[in-house]
Amino acid sequence: MEHEVFVPVPAERLREVLDDPARVARAVPGLQQDAGAEPVAGRLKIRVGSHSVTYRGAVRVSRRDGDAYAVEGEAEESRGSGSVKLSLRIALRAAEDGCTVVYDGTASADGRIKDLPADAVESAVTRLLDRFAEHLAAAATGANDEAPTPPPPAPSGQGTGTEAEEKAPADPGLTEEPPAIPERPSVFGADVPPSSLGPEAGEDQEDEEDIAEAAHARRTMIGRSAEEVDHAPPRGRYAPVPAPQTVTPPAPLRWAAPAAALAVASAIVAVRALRRRR
């Protein structure tokens, strides 16, 4: 595997970042560091085409002869039995307006990534190396940006020309407040006069009945449960109209018809018995 990336940062600044394992860990794109582990150790998710593989492992960066760095790493799949081993050499080559990061090394892997297309795996690794170089350049640029030093505070009782101008009294004519403009009365705040047409007696009576019904409803709902209140029948004008009751005859009238029928039957029997005797 060979790859080169140009970054607009001098090689000296990149060496300062590569010499610090903590800054190298922050430059690895997508690395989730493990608490209490080595600086460059944790989980890393690599997206290959429409698939993604998550590895857990560690990487060691050491400086070799000259301007080269050796990278040795091992990792295993978080959800599988696959593993990967990496042996990489990073060299910094000076260039105009920056430097070139040269990658040269080998890697062996098995598991899920071995079943994926080779061109997709190569594209994913190239993208990872490009982003790593960009993050190194960003870390180097941010680390060397010097913050502007604030000016020393002026001794007490003295100030700069700007402070003196701010503390100097302004023109009295400009500091005086303008005369207050009287507010116009708003029609919305005026009281509404009572209507010339007095309320009708029927409306007053209905209002009094509504108030009485509301008070009675509050008194009856106090001390009841929510279920009793929900199932309680409505009162007042909203109470259901009872169904008309059927008129039942009094008890003496109910026995009059059977008694009359019995009397008629008895008379008929008596008449027939007299006729037979004759």
PDB file of C-alpha atoms in Angstrom:
ATOM      1  CA  MET A   1       0.000   0.000   0.000  1.00  0.00           C
ATOM      2  CA  GLU A   2       1.423   3.372  -1.084  1.00  0.00           C
ATOM      3  CA  HIS A   3      -0.325   6.717  -0.856  1.00  0.00           C
ATOM      4  CA  GLU A   4       0.633  10.425  -0.747  1.00  0.00           C
ATOM      5  CA  VAL A   5      -1.271  13.431   0.597  1.00  0.00           C
ATOM      6  CA  PHE A   6      -0.256  17.083   0.342  1.00  0.00           C
ATOM      7  CA  VAL A   7      -1.038  19.379   3.282  1.00  0.00           C
ATOM      8  CA  PRO A   8      -0.353  23.148   3.421  1.00  0.00           C
ATOM      9  CA  VAL A   9       1.569  22.850   6.689  1.00  0.00           C
ATOM     10  CA  PRO A  10       5.348  22.753   7.197  1.00  0.00           C
ATOM     11  CA  ALA A  11       6.857  19.389   8.095  1.00  0.00           C
ATOM     12  CA  GLU A  12       8.198  20.712  11.408  1.00  0.00           C
ATOM     13  CA  ARG A  13       4.668  21.341  12.696  1.00  0.00           C
ATOM     14  CA  LEU A  14       3.475  17.891  11.645  1.00  0.00           C
ATOM     15  CA  ARG A  15       6.405  16.296  13.499  1.00  0.00           C
ATOM     16  CA  GLU A  16       5.314  18.054  16.689  1.00  0.00           C
ATOM     17  CA  VAL A  17       1.880  16.465  16.352  1.00  0.00           C
ATOM     18  CA  LEU A  18       3.208  12.990  15.511  1.00  0.00           C
ATOM     19  CA  ASP A  19       5.519  13.086  18.546  1.00  0.00           C
ATOM     20  CA  ASP A  20       2.500  13.503  20.854  1.00  0.00           C
ATOM     21  CA  PRO A  21       0.372  10.291  21.079  1.00  0.00           C
ATOM     22  CA  ALA A  22      -2.607  12.180  22.525  1.00  0.00           C
ATOM     23  CA  ARG A  23      -2.726  14.552  19.561  1.00  0.00           C
ATOM     24  CA  VAL A  24      -2.313  11.627  17.167  1.00  0.00           C
ATOM     25  CA  ALA A  25      -5.351   9.933  18.753  1.00  0.00           C
ATOM     26  CA  ARG A  26      -7.434  13.062  18.224  1.00  0.00           C
ATOM     27  CA  ALA A  27      -6.346  13.143  14.580  1.00  0.00           C
ATOM     28  CA  VAL A  28      -7.589   9.610  13.808  1.00  0.00           C
ATOM     29  CA  PRO A  29     -11.019  10.172  12.205  1.00  0.00           C
ATOM     30  CA  GLY A  30     -13.874   8.450  14.021  1.00  0.00           C
ATOM     31  CA  LEU A  31     -11.760   6.995  16.851  1.00  0.00           C
ATOM     32  CA  GLN A  32     -13.621   6.488  20.137  1.00  0.00           C
ATOM     33  CA  GLN A  33     -10.945   6.274  22.818  1.00  0.00           C
ATOM     34  CA  ASP A  34     -11.275   3.862  25.733  1.00  0.00           C
ATOM     35  CA  ALA A  35     -11.004   5.362  29.197  1.00  0.00           C
ATOM     36  CA  GLY A  36      -7.777   4.418  30.976  1.00  0.00           C
ATOM     37  CA  ALA A  37      -6.255   2.738  27.905  1.00  0.00           C
ATOM     38  CA  GLU A  38      -3.334   3.715  25.717  1.00  0.00           C
ATOM     39  CA  PRO A  39      -3.570   7.110  23.971  1.00  0.00           C
ATOM     40  CA  VAL A  40      -4.227   5.601  20.536  1.00  0.00           C
ATOM     41  CA  ALA A  41      -6.640   2.822  21.545  1.00  0.00           C
ATOM     42  CA  GLY A  42     -10.383   2.360  21.248  1.00  0.00           C
ATOM     43  CA  ARG A  43     -13.048   1.634  18.648  1.00  0.00           C
ATOM     44  CA  LEU A  44     -12.956   2.682  15.013  1.00  0.00           C
ATOM     45  CA  LYS A  45     -15.784   2.234  12.502  1.00  0.00           C
ATOM     46  CA  ILE A  46     -14.801   1.900   8.851  1.00  0.00           C
ATOM     47  CA  ARG A  47     -17.435   2.244   6.122  1.00  0.00           C
ATOM     48  CA  VAL A  48     -16.782   0.167   3.034  1.00  0.00           C
ATOM     49  CA  GLY A  49     -19.366   0.908   0.364  1.00  0.00           C
ATOM     50  CA  SER A  50     -22.773   0.206   1.906  1.00  0.00           C
ATOM     51  CA  HIS A  51     -21.264  -1.842   4.767  1.00  0.00           C
ATOM     52  CA  SER A  52     -19.590  -0.780   7.986  1.00  0.00           C
ATOM     53  CA  VAL A  53     -17.167  -2.722  10.174  1.00  0.00           C
ATOM     54  CA  THR A  54     -16.229  -1.699  13.723  1.00  0.00           C
ATOM     55  CA  TYR A  55     -12.800  -2.624  15.090  1.00  0.00           C
ATOM     56  CA  ARG A  56     -11.425  -2.427  18.623  1.00  0.00           C
ATOM     57  CA  GLY A  57      -7.669  -2.252  19.085  1.00  0.00           C
ATOM     58  CA  ALA A  58      -4.595  -0.077  19.560  1.00  0.00           C
ATOM     59  CA  VAL A  59      -1.965   1.662  17.440  1.00  0.00           C
ATOM     60  CA  ARG A  60       1.593   2.595  18.415  1.00  0.00           C
ATOM     61  CA  VAL A  61       3.441   5.452  16.698  1.00  0.00           C
ATOM     62  CA  SER A  62       7.231   5.713  17.104  1.00  0.00           C
ATOM     63  CA  ARG A  63       9.823   7.884  15.431  1.00  0.00           C
ATOM     64  CA  ARG A  64      12.452   6.172  13.307  1.00  0.00           C
ATOM     65  CA  ASP A  65      15.591   7.366  11.590  1.00  0.00           C
ATOM     66  CA  GLY A  66      15.330  10.728   9.933  1.00  0.00           C
ATOM     67  CA  ASP A  67      11.845  12.131   9.382  1.00  0.00           C
ATOM     68  CA  ALA A  68       9.992   8.786   9.242  1.00  0.00           C
ATOM     69  CA  TYR A  69       7.523   7.321  11.739  1.00  0.00           C
ATOM     70  CA  ALA A  70       6.568   3.681  12.218  1.00  0.00           C
ATOM     71  CA  VAL A  71       2.937   2.779  12.907  1.00  0.00           C
ATOM     72  CA  GLU A  72       2.094  -0.683  14.275  1.00  0.00           C
ATOM     73  CA  GLY A  73      -1.487  -1.644  15.045  1.00  0.00           C
ATOM     74  CA  GLU A  74      -3.727  -4.613  15.777  1.00  0.00           C
ATOM     75  CA  ALA A  75      -7.520  -4.725  16.066  1.00  0.00           C
ATOM     76  CA  GLU A  76     -10.393  -7.179  16.194  1.00  0.00           C
ATOM     77  CA  GLU A  77     -13.984  -6.914  15.058  1.00  0.00           C
ATOM     78  CA  SER A  78     -16.433  -5.831  17.757  1.00  0.00           C
ATOM     79  CA  ARG A  79     -19.131  -8.137  16.360  1.00  0.00           C
ATOM     80  CA  GLY A  80     -17.266 -10.972  14.767  1.00  0.00           C
ATOM     81  CA  SER A  81     -14.146 -13.068  14.764  1.00  0.00           C
ATOM     82  CA  GLY A  82     -12.214 -11.061  12.170  1.00  0.00           C
ATOM     83  CA  SER A  83      -8.994  -9.193  12.855  1.00  0.00           C
ATOM     84  CA  VAL A  84      -6.606  -6.835  11.114  1.00  0.00           C
ATOM     85  CA  LYS A  85      -2.881  -6.079  11.456  1.00  0.00           C
ATOM     86  CA  LEU A  86      -1.226  -2.904  10.192  1.00  0.00           C
ATOM     87  CA  SER A  87       2.406  -2.033   9.611  1.00  0.00           C
ATOM     88  CA  LEU A  88       2.761   1.468   8.189  1.00  0.00           C
ATOM     89  CA  ARG A  89       5.591   3.913   7.590  1.00  0.00           C
ATOM     90  CA  ILE A  90       4.890   7.655   7.479  1.00  0.00           C
ATOM     91  CA  ALA A  91       7.423  10.018   5.931  1.00  0.00           C
ATOM     92  CA  LEU A  92       7.229  13.794   5.618  1.00  0.00           C
ATOM     93  CA  ARG A  93       8.642  15.266   2.415  1.00  0.00           C
ATOM     94  CA  ALA A  94       9.095  18.998   2.114  1.00  0.00           C
ATOM     95  CA  ALA A  95       7.173  20.699  -0.688  1.00  0.00           C
ATOM     96  CA  GLU A  96       6.310  24.203  -1.804  1.00  0.00           C
ATOM     97  CA  ASP A  97       3.839  25.882   0.576  1.00  0.00           C
ATOM     98  CA  GLY A  98       3.662  22.790   2.759  1.00  0.00           C
ATOM     99  CA  CYS A  99       4.736  19.169   2.794  1.00  0.00           C
ATOM    100  CA  THR A 100       3.718  15.769   1.446  1.00  0.00           C
ATOM    101  CA  VAL A 101       2.726  12.930   3.781  1.00  0.00           C
ATOM    102  CA  VAL A 102       3.920   9.640   2.264  1.00  0.00           C
ATOM    103  CA  TYR A 103       2.321   6.365   3.444  1.00  0.00           C
ATOM    104  CA  ASP A 104       4.027   3.047   2.739  1.00  0.00           C
ATOM    105  CA  GLY A 105       3.139  -0.248   4.405  1.00  0.00           C
ATOM    106  CA  THR A 106       1.215  -3.482   4.469  1.00  0.00           C
ATOM    107  CA  ALA A 107      -1.979  -4.728   6.111  1.00  0.00           C
ATOM    108  CA  SER A 108      -3.538  -8.153   6.528  1.00  0.00           C
ATOM    109  CA  ALA A 109      -7.147  -8.784   7.489  1.00  0.00           C
ATOM    110  CA  ASP A 110      -9.703 -11.557   7.721  1.00  0.00           C
ATOM    111  CA  GLY A 111     -13.370 -11.738   8.580  1.00  0.00           C
ATOM    112  CA  ARG A 112     -16.097  -9.575   7.099  1.00  0.00           C
ATOM    113  CA  ILE A 113     -13.817  -7.133   5.327  1.00  0.00           C
ATOM    114  CA  LYS A 114     -12.238  -9.977   3.382  1.00  0.00           C
ATOM    115  CA  ASP A 115     -15.568 -10.763   1.707  1.00  0.00           C
ATOM    116  CA  LEU A 116     -16.047  -7.167   0.497  1.00  0.00           C
ATOM    117  CA  PRO A 117     -14.899  -5.932  -2.950  1.00  0.00           C
ATOM    118  CA  ALA A 118     -11.203  -5.063  -3.096  1.00  0.00           C
ATOM    119  CA  ASP A 119     -11.756  -1.714  -4.831  1.00  0.00           C
ATOM    120  CA  ALA A 120     -14.255  -0.654  -2.158  1.00  0.00           C
ATOM    121  CA  VAL A 121     -11.801  -1.599   0.612  1.00  0.00           C
ATOM    122  CA  GLU A 122      -8.982   0.320  -1.095  1.00  0.00           C
ATOM    123  CA  SER A 123     -11.204   3.388  -1.483  1.00  0.00           C
ATOM    124  CA  ALA A 124     -12.175   3.267   2.200  1.00  0.00           C
ATOM    125  CA  VAL A 125      -8.526   3.003   3.330  1.00  0.00           C
ATOM    126  CA  THR A 126      -7.473   5.856   1.023  1.00  0.00           C
ATOM    127  CA  ARG A 127     -10.234   8.055   2.378  1.00  0.00           C
ATOM    128  CA  LEU A 128      -9.173   7.229   5.937  1.00  0.00           C
ATOM    129  CA  LEU A 129      -5.537   8.170   5.254  1.00  0.00           C
ATOM    130  CA  ASP A 130      -6.562  11.432   3.554  1.00  0.00           C
ATOM    131  CA  ARG A 131      -8.687  12.484   6.512  1.00  0.00           C
ATOM    132  CA  PHE A 132      -5.929  11.497   8.944  1.00  0.00           C
ATOM    133  CA  ALA A 133      -3.467  13.771   7.153  1.00  0.00           C
ATOM    134  CA  GLU A 134      -5.999  16.611   7.096  1.00  0.00           C
ATOM    135  CA  HIS A 135      -6.595  16.236  10.841  1.00  0.00           C
ATOM    136  CA  LEU A 136      -2.862  16.254  11.501  1.00  0.00           C
ATOM    137  CA  ALA A 137      -2.555  19.516   9.564  1.00  0.00           C
ATOM    138  CA  ALA A 138      -5.513  21.022  11.453  1.00  0.00           C
ATOM    139  CA  ALA A 139      -4.001  20.012  14.802  1.00  0.00           C
ATOM    140  CA  ALA A 140      -0.629  21.465  13.811  1.00  0.00           C
ATOM    141  CA  THR A 141      -2.161  24.734  12.654  1.00  0.00           C
ATOM    142  CA  GLY A 142      -4.316  25.110  15.751  1.00  0.00           C
ATOM    143  CA  ALA A 143      -1.475  24.336  18.121  1.00  0.00           C
ATOM    144  CA  ASN A 144       0.786  27.063  16.694  1.00  0.00           C
ATOM    145  CA  ASP A 145      -1.795  29.812  16.462  1.00  0.00           C
ATOM    146  CA  GLU A 146      -0.657  32.301  19.072  1.00  0.00           C
ATOM    147  CA  ALA A 147      -3.371  34.205  20.837  1.00  0.00           C
ATOM    148  CA  PRO A 148      -2.858  37.994  20.919  1.00  0.00           C
ATOM    149  CA  THR A 149      -1.455  39.136  24.242  1.00  0.00           C
ATOM    150  CA  PRO A 150      -3.694  41.658  25.994  1.00  0.00           C
ATOM    151  CA  PRO A 151      -2.187  45.074  26.761  1.00  0.00           C
ATOM    152  CA  PRO A 152      -0.890  45.551  30.331  1.00  0.00           C
ATOM    153  CA  PRO A 153      -3.381  47.250  32.671  1.00  0.00           C
ATOM    154  CA  ALA A 154      -2.862  50.934  33.181  1.00  0.00           C
ATOM    155  CA  PRO A 155      -1.864  52.127  36.679  1.00  0.00           C
ATOM    156  CA  SER A 156      -4.592  53.357  38.980  1.00  0.00           C
ATOM    157  CA  GLY A 157      -5.605  56.958  38.485  1.00  0.00           C
ATOM    158  CA  GLN A 158      -4.435  57.009  34.878  1.00  0.00           C
ATOM    159  CA  GLY A 159      -6.012  55.785  31.695  1.00  0.00           C
ATOM    160  CA  THR A 160      -5.489  55.710  27.999  1.00  0.00           C
ATOM    161  CA  GLY A 161      -6.794  58.292  25.648  1.00  0.00           C
ATOM    162  CA  THR A 162      -9.851  56.203  24.767  1.00  0.00           C
ATOM    163  CA  GLU A 163     -10.756  55.675  28.442  1.00  0.00           C
ATOM    164  CA  ALA A 164     -10.326  59.397  29.083  1.00  0.00           C
ATOM    165  CA  GLU A 165     -12.681  60.192  26.238  1.00  0.00           C
ATOM    166  CA  GLU A 166     -15.218  57.676  27.576  1.00  0.00           C
ATOM    167  CA  LYS A 167     -14.999  59.146  31.101  1.00  0.00           C
ATOM    168  CA  ALA A 168     -15.078  62.782  29.947  1.00  0.00           C
ATOM    169  CA  PRO A 169     -18.411  64.526  30.506  1.00  0.00           C
ATOM    170  CA  ALA A 170     -20.455  64.886  27.387  1.00  0.00           C
ATOM    171  CA  ASP A 171     -22.162  67.978  26.111  1.00  0.00           C
ATOM    172  CA  PRO A 172     -24.816  69.078  28.634  1.00  0.00           C
ATOM    173  CA  GLY A 173     -27.178  69.818  25.802  1.00  0.00           C
ATOM    174  CA  LEU A 174     -26.998  66.239  24.610  1.00  0.00           C
ATOM    175  CA  THR A 175     -27.359  64.606  28.024  1.00  0.00           C
ATOM    176  CA  GLU A 176     -30.583  66.395  28.958  1.00  0.00           C
ATOM    177  CA  GLU A 177     -33.645  64.271  28.390  1.00  0.00           C
ATOM    178  CA  PRO A 178     -36.211  65.657  25.954  1.00  0.00           C
ATOM    179  CA  PRO A 179     -39.512  66.806  27.426  1.00  0.00           C
ATOM    180  CA  ALA A 180     -41.955  64.001  27.859  1.00  0.00           C
ATOM    181  CA  ILE A 181     -44.741  63.917  25.291  1.00  0.00           C
ATOM    182  CA  PRO A 182     -48.132  63.532  26.944  1.00  0.00           C
ATOM    183  CA  GLU A 183     -49.783  60.263  26.023  1.00  0.00           C
ATOM    184  CA  ARG A 184     -53.051  60.393  24.208  1.00  0.00           C
ATOM    185  CA  PRO A 185     -55.934  58.657  25.910  1.00  0.00           C
ATOM    186  CA  SER A 186     -56.703  55.305  24.347  1.00  0.00           C
ATOM    187  CA  VAL A 187     -60.237  54.338  23.447  1.00  0.00           C
ATOM    188  CA  PHE A 188     -59.484  50.807  24.600  1.00  0.00           C
ATOM    189  CA  GLY A 189     -58.862  51.896  28.172  1.00  0.00           C
ATOM    190  CA  ALA A 190     -62.075  53.938  28.505  1.00  0.00           C
ATOM    191  CA  ASP A 191     -64.928  52.568  30.562  1.00  0.00           C
ATOM    192  CA  VAL A 192     -67.846  51.180  28.620  1.00  0.00           C
ATOM    193  CA  PRO A 193     -71.023  53.101  29.541  1.00  0.00           C
ATOM    194  CA  PRO A 194     -74.041  51.056  30.557  1.00  0.00           C
ATOM    195  CA  SER A 195     -76.562  50.304  27.875  1.00  0.00           C
ATOM    196  CA  SER A 196     -79.582  52.585  27.630  1.00  0.00           C
ATOM    197  CA  LEU A 197     -81.751  49.527  27.207  1.00  0.00           C
ATOM    198  CA  GLY A 198     -81.991  47.990  30.652  1.00  0.00           C
ATOM    199  CA  PRO A 199     -81.683  44.244  31.030  1.00  0.00           C
ATOM    200  CA  GLU A 200     -84.880  42.343  30.810  1.00  0.00           C
ATOM    201  CA  ALA A 201     -86.303  40.703  33.870  1.00  0.00           C
ATOM    202  CA  GLY A 202     -86.199  37.295  32.216  1.00  0.00           C
ATOM    203  CA  GLU A 203     -82.445  37.522  31.602  1.00  0.00           C
ATOM    204  CA  ASP A 204     -81.766  38.458  35.244  1.00  0.00           C
ATOM    205  CA  GLN A 205     -83.837  35.554  36.408  1.00  0.00           C
ATOM    206  CA  GLU A 206     -82.008  33.137  34.090  1.00  0.00           C
ATOM    207  CA  ASP A 207     -78.623  34.412  35.297  1.00  0.00           C
ATOM    208  CA  GLU A 208     -79.656  33.886  38.910  1.00  0.00           C
ATOM    209  CA  GLU A 209     -80.826  30.372  38.105  1.00  0.00           C
ATOM    210  CA  ASP A 210     -77.527  29.554  36.348  1.00  0.00           C
ATOM    211  CA  ILE A 211     -75.527  30.815  39.326  1.00  0.00           C
ATOM    212  CA  ALA A 212     -77.655  28.777  41.723  1.00  0.00           C
ATOM    213  CA  GLU A 213     -77.254  25.651  39.593  1.00  0.00           C
ATOM    214  CA  ALA A 214     -73.467  26.113  39.395  1.00  0.00           C
ATOM    215  CA  ALA A 215     -73.223  26.555  43.167  1.00  0.00           C
ATOM    216  CA  HIS A 216     -75.344  23.467  43.744  1.00  0.00           C
ATOM    217  CA  ALA A 217     -73.175  21.460  41.339  1.00  0.00           C
ATOM    218  CA  ARG A 218     -70.009  22.523  43.177  1.00  0.00           C
ATOM    219  CA  ARG A 219     -71.514  21.556  46.519  1.00  0.00           C
ATOM    220  CA  THR A 220     -72.563  18.151  45.247  1.00  0.00           C
ATOM    221  CA  MET A 221     -69.207  17.404  43.570  1.00  0.00           C
ATOM    222  CA  ILE A 222     -67.158  18.134  46.713  1.00  0.00           C
ATOM    223  CA  GLY A 223     -66.232  14.866  48.398  1.00  0.00           C
ATOM    224  CA  ARG A 224     -67.036  12.708  45.381  1.00  0.00           C
ATOM    225  CA  SER A 225     -64.603  10.673  43.395  1.00  0.00           C
ATOM    226  CA  ALA A 226     -63.881  11.382  39.751  1.00  0.00           C
ATOM    227  CA  GLU A 227     -65.823   8.286  38.701  1.00  0.00           C
ATOM    228  CA  GLU A 228     -68.910   9.342  40.662  1.00  0.00           C
ATOM    229  CA  VAL A 229     -68.776  12.830  39.190  1.00  0.00           C
ATOM    230  CA  ASP A 230     -68.418  11.467  35.642  1.00  0.00           C
ATOM    231  CA  HIS A 231     -71.379   9.127  36.063  1.00  0.00           C
ATOM    232  CA  ALA A 232     -73.547  11.540  38.030  1.00  0.00           C
ATOM    233  CA  PRO A 233     -76.696  12.557  36.153  1.00  0.00           C
ATOM    234  CA  PRO A 234     -76.856  16.160  35.002  1.00  0.00           C
ATOM    235  CA  ARG A 235     -78.949  18.627  36.936  1.00  0.00           C
ATOM    236  CA  GLY A 236     -80.875  21.753  36.170  1.00  0.00           C
ATOM    237  CA  ARG A 237     -81.827  22.604  32.634  1.00  0.00           C
ATOM    238  CA  TYR A 238     -79.595  19.798  31.308  1.00  0.00           C
ATOM    239  CA  ALA A 239     -81.297  17.081  33.370  1.00  0.00           C
ATOM    240  CA  PRO A 240     -82.921  14.317  31.288  1.00  0.00           C
ATOM    241  CA  VAL A 241     -86.707  14.547  30.894  1.00  0.00           C
ATOM    242  CA  PRO A 242     -88.386  11.560  32.619  1.00  0.00           C
ATOM    243  CA  ALA A 243     -90.462   9.291  30.398  1.00  0.00           C
ATOM    244  CA  PRO A 244     -94.260   9.661  30.718  1.00  0.00           C
ATOM    245  CA  GLN A 245     -95.788   7.134  33.142  1.00  0.00           C
ATOM    246  CA  THR A 246     -98.699   4.898  32.046  1.00  0.00           C
ATOM    247  CA  VAL A 247    -101.963   5.409  33.937  1.00  0.00           C
ATOM    248  CA  THR A 248    -102.892   2.296  35.900  1.00  0.00           C
ATOM    249  CA  PRO A 249    -106.505   1.858  37.055  1.00  0.00           C
ATOM    250  CA  PRO A 250    -107.232   1.702  40.812  1.00  0.00           C
ATOM    251  CA  ALA A 251    -107.468  -1.656  42.562  1.00  0.00           C
ATOM    252  CA  PRO A 252    -111.341  -1.837  42.827  1.00  0.00           C
ATOM    253  CA  LEU A 253    -111.780  -1.284  39.097  1.00  0.00           C
ATOM    254  CA  ARG A 254    -109.369  -4.087  38.278  1.00  0.00           C
ATOM    255  CA  TRP A 255    -111.698  -6.641  40.036  1.00  0.00           C
ATOM    256  CA  ALA A 256    -114.952  -5.265  38.640  1.00  0.00           C
ATOM    257  CA  ALA A 257    -114.779  -7.005  35.251  1.00  0.00           C
ATOM    258  CA  PRO A 258    -114.069 -10.514  36.648  1.00  0.00           C
ATOM    259  CA  ALA A 259    -116.832 -10.103  39.234  1.00  0.00           C
ATOM    260  CA  ALA A 260    -119.342  -9.068  36.578  1.00  0.00           C
ATOM    261  CA  ALA A 261    -118.386 -12.006  34.373  1.00  0.00           C
ATOM    262  CA  LEU A 262    -118.766 -14.380  37.323  1.00  0.00           C
ATOM    263  CA  ALA A 263    -122.234 -12.955  38.148  1.00  0.00           C
ATOM    264  CA  VAL A 264    -123.395 -13.347  34.539  1.00  0.00           C
ATOM    265  CA  ALA A 265    -122.128 -16.934  34.393  1.00  0.00           C
ATOM    266  CA  SER A 266    -123.865 -17.747  37.685  1.00  0.00           C
ATOM    267  CA  ALA A 267    -127.139 -16.318  36.405  1.00  0.00           C
ATOM    268  CA  ILE A 268    -126.949 -18.390  33.247  1.00  0.00           C
ATOM    269  CA  VAL A 269    -126.339 -21.578  35.213  1.00  0.00           C
ATOM    270  CA  ALA A 270    -129.242 -20.841  37.564  1.00  0.00           C
ATOM    271  CA  VAL A 271    -131.640 -20.211  34.670  1.00  0.00           C
ATOM    272  CA  ARG A 272    -130.700 -23.480  32.993  1.00  0.00           C
ATOM    273  CA  ALA A 273    -131.129 -25.450  36.224  1.00  0.00           C
ATOM    274  CA  LEU A 274    -134.667 -24.018  36.728  1.00  0.00           C
ATOM    275  CA  ARG A 275    -135.604 -24.944  33.155  1.00  0.00           C
ATOM    276  CA  ARG A 276    -134.569 -28.551  33.663  1.00  0.00           C
ATOM    277  CA  ARG A 277    -136.705 -28.878  36.789  1.00  0.00           C
ATOM    278  CA  ARG A 278    -139.748 -27.771  34.944  1.00  0.00           C
TER     279      ARG A 278
END
